[in-house]
Coordinates of C-alpha atoms in Angstrom, one line a residue:
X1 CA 3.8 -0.6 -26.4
X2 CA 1.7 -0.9 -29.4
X3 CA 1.3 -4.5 -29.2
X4 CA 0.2 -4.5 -25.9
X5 CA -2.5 -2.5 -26.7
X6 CA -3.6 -4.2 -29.6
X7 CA -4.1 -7.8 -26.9
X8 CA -6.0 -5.6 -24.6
X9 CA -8.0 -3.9 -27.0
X10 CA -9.1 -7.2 -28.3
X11 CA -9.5 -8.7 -25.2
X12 CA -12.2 -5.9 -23.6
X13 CA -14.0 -6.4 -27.0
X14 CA -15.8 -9.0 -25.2
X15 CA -15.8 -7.0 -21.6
X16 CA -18.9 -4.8 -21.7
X17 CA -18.6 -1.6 -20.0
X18 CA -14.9 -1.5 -19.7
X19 CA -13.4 1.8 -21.0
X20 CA -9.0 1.6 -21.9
X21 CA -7.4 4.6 -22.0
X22 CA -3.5 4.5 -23.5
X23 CA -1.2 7.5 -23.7
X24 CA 2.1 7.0 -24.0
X25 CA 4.0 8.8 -21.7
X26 CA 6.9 9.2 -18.6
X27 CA 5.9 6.3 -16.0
X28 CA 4.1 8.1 -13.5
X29 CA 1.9 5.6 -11.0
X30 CA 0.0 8.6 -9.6
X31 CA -0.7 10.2 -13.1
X32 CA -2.2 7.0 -14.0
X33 CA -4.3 6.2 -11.1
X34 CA -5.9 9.4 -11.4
X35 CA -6.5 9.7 -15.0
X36 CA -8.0 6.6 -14.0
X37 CA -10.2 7.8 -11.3
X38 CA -11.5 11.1 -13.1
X39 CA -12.8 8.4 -16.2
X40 CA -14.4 6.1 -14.0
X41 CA -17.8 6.6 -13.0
X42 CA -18.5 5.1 -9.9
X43 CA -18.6 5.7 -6.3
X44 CA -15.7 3.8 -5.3
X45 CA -12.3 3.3 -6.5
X46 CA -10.5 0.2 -7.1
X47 CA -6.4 0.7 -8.0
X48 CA -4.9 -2.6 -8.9
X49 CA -1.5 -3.4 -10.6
X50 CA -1.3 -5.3 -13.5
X51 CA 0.8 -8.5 -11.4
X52 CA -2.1 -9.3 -9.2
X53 CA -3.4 -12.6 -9.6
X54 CA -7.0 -13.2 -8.1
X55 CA -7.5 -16.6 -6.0
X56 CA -10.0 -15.3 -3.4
X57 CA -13.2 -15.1 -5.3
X58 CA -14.7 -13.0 -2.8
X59 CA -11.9 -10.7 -2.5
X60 CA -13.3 -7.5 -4.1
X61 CA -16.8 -7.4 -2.1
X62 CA -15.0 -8.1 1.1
X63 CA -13.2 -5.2 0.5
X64 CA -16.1 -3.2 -0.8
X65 CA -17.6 -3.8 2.4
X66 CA -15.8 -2.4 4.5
X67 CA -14.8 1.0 2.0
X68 CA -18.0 1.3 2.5
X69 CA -17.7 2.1 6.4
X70 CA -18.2 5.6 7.3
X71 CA -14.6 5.8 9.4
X72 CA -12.8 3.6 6.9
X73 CA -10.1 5.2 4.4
X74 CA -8.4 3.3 2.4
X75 CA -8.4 -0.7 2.0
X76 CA -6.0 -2.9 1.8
X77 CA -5.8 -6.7 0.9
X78 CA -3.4 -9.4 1.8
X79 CA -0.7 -10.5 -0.8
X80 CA 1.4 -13.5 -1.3
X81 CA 4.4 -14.2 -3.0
X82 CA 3.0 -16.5 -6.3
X83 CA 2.1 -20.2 -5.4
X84 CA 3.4 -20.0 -1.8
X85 CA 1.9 -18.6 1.9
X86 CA 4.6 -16.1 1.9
X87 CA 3.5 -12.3 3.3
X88 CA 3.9 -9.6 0.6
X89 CA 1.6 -7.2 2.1
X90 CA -0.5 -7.4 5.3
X91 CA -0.2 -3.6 6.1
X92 CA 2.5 -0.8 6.2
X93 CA 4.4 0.6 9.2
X94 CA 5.6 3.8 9.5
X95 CA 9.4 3.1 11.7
X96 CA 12.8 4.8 11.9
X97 CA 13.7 3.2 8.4
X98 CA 10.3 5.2 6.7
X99 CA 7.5 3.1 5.6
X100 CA 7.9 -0.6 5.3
X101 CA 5.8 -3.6 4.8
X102 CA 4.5 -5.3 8.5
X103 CA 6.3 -9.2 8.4
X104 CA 7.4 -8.6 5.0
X105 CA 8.4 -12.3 3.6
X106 CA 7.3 -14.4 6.7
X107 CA 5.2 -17.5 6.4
X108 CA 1.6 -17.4 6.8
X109 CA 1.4 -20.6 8.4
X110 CA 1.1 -19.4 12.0
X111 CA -0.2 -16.3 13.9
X112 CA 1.5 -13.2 14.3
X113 CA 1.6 -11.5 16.8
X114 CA -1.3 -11.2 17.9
X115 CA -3.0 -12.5 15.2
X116 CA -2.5 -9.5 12.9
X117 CA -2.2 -11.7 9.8
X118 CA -6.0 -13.0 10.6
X119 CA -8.0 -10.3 11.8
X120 CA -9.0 -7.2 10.3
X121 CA -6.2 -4.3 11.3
X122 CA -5.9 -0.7 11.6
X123 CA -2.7 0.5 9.6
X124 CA -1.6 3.6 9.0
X125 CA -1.0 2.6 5.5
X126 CA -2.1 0.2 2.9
X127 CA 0.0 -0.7 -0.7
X128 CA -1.4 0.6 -3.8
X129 CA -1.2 -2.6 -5.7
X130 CA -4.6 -3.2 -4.1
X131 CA -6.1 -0.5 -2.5
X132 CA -10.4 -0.2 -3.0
X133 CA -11.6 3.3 -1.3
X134 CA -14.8 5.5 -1.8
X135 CA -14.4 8.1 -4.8
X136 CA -15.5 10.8 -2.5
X137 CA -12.7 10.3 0.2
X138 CA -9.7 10.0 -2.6
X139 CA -10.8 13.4 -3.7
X140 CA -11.1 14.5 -0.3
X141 CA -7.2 13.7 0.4
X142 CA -6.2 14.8 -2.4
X143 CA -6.0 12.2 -4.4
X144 CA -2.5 10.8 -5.7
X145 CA 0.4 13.1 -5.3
X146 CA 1.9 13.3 -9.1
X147 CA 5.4 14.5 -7.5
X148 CA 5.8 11.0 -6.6
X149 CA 5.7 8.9 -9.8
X150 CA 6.5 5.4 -8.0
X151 CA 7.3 5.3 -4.6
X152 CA 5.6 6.3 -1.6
X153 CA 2.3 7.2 -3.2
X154 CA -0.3 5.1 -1.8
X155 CA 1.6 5.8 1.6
X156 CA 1.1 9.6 0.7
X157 CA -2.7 9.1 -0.4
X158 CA -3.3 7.0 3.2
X159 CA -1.6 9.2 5.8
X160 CA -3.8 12.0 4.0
X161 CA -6.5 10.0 4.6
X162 CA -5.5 9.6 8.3
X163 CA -5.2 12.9 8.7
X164 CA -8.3 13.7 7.6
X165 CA -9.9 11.5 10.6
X166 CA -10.3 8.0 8.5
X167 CA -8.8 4.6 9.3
X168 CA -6.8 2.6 6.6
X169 CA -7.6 -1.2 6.8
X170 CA -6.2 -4.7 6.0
X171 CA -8.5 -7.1 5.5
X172 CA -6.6 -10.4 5.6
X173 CA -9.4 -12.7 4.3
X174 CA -8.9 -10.8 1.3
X175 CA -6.4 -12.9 -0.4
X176 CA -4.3 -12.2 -3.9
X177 CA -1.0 -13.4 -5.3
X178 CA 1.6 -10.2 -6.4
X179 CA 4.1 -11.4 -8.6
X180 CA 6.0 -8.4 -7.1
X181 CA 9.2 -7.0 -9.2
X182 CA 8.3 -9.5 -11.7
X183 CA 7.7 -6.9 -14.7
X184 CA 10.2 -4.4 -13.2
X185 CA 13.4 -4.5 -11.5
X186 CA 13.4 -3.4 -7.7
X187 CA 14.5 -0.3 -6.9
X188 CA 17.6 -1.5 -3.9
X189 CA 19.1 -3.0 -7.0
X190 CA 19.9 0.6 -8.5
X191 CA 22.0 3.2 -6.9
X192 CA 19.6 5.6 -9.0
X193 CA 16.8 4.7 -8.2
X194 CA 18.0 4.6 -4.5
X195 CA 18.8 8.1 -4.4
X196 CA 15.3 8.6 -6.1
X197 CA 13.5 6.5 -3.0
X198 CA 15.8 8.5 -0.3
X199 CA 14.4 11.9 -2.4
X200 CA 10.8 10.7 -2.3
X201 CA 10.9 9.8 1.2
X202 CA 11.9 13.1 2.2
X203 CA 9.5 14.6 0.5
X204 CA 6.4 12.6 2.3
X205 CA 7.9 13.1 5.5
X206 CA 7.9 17.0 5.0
X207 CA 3.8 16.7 3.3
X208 CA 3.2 15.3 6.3
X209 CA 5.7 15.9 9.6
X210 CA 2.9 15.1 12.2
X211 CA 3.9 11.4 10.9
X212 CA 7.6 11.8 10.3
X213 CA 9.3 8.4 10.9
X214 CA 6.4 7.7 13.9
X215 CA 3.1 5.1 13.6
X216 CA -0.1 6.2 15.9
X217 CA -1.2 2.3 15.0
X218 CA 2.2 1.2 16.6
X219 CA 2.5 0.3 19.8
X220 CA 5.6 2.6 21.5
X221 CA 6.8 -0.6 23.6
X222 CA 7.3 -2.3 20.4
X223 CA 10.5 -2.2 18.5
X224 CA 10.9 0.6 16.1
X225 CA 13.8 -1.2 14.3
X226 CA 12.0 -3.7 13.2
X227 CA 8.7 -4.6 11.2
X228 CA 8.5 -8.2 13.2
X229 CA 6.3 -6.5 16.2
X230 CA 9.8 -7.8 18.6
X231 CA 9.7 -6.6 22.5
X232 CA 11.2 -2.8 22.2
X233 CA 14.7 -4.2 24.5
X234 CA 15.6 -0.5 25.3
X235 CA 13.6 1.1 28.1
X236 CA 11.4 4.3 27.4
X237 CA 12.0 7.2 29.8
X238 CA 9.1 10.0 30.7
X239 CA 10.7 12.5 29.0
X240 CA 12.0 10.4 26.2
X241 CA 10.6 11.7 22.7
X242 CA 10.2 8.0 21.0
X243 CA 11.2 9.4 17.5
X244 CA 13.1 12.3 17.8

């Protein structure tokens, strides 16, 4: 709104080399990010939502770092809950429920599985509330698929990345707070807006059926019911397909 703009405009007053753009319009996530990326003018890309909060001083030239790789996509940070150690965002999965965020509310006070909420991981998708990749490759894939104003974007943008032969990265000494939902109600809480999501996810599955409900960074013995990383209890066959 107008006041809004007014605090911002004020505020970047003292912020040399900062350029706002405002145009009122339909939220669209994807419209934004690249009205974004065609104004900017340098070589990498850094989409953040307006609820991060930054605690890791480091956090953008770790990430830099390893954009900066020749095989690496996209980049992706981890995220807590506000004032807490709980996972919002260590990587996405790609299971029989569609894309969904790897130990999604667990506590970061032990190692999971394998340590894959310390080391640096391969995912087949990263969120967009913090997601640093070189301009070249976002134009490459694409870059943000308007059709999808709110869901399943970044996912969109990172299994185009994939496809086009580059890995998409968590870097978990990356650290951020995501005051997730706070500024906009989530979407399970409106049979609209769930109808909406089901829509959306359809579509990316069709943009992209080599990955239709199936994760080449998920290991097949693993369950594919659940985004804890649990012991797949069912046994695979040789002629199974494991998502048919």
């Amino acid at each position: 709104n107008e006041e809004n703009k007014n605090k911002i405009s004020e505020f970047l007053k003292s912020h040399e080399g900062t350029t706002y753009i405002y145009e009122k319009s339909e939220f669209n996530f994807s419209g934004m990010c690249n009205t974004g990326a065609k104004a900017a003018k340098g070589d990498y890309l850094l989409f953040l939502n307006d609820d991060i909060e930054i605690v890791c001083k480091d956090w953008m030239s770790i990430m830099l770092g390893q954009a900066m790789q020749p095989h690496t996509g996209a980049v992706g940070a981890k995220l807590y809950y506000p004032n807490s150690n709980i996972i919002q965002h260590i990587g996405v999965i790609n299971l029989l429920f569609g894309p969904s965020h790897a130990f999604f509310r667990q506590p970061d006070d032990r190692d999971l599985y394998y340590g894959k909420n310390r080391c640096i991981q391969n995912y087949v998708s990263v969120t967009g509330a913090c997601l640093l990749v070189s301009r070249k490759k976002y134009e490459e894939a694409g870059m943000m698929d308007e059709n999808l104003p709110v869901a399943y974007n970044d996912v969109d943008l990172c299994f185009s990345l994939y496809e086009k032969g580059y890995y998409n990265v968590t870097r978990n000494d990356a650290m951020l707070f995501h005051h997730e939902s706070l500024s906009r109600k989530e979407d399970n809480t409106d049979i609209d807006k769930m109808i909406k999501l089901f829509r959306d996810r359809s579509y990316l599955m069709k943009r992209h059926p080599s990955l239709c409900f199936t994760d080449p960074f998920y290991n097949r013995n693993l369950s594919d019911e659940s985004i804890m990383f649990y012991r797949r209890m069912t046994p695979l066959r040789a002629t199974d397909t494991f998502y048919d």
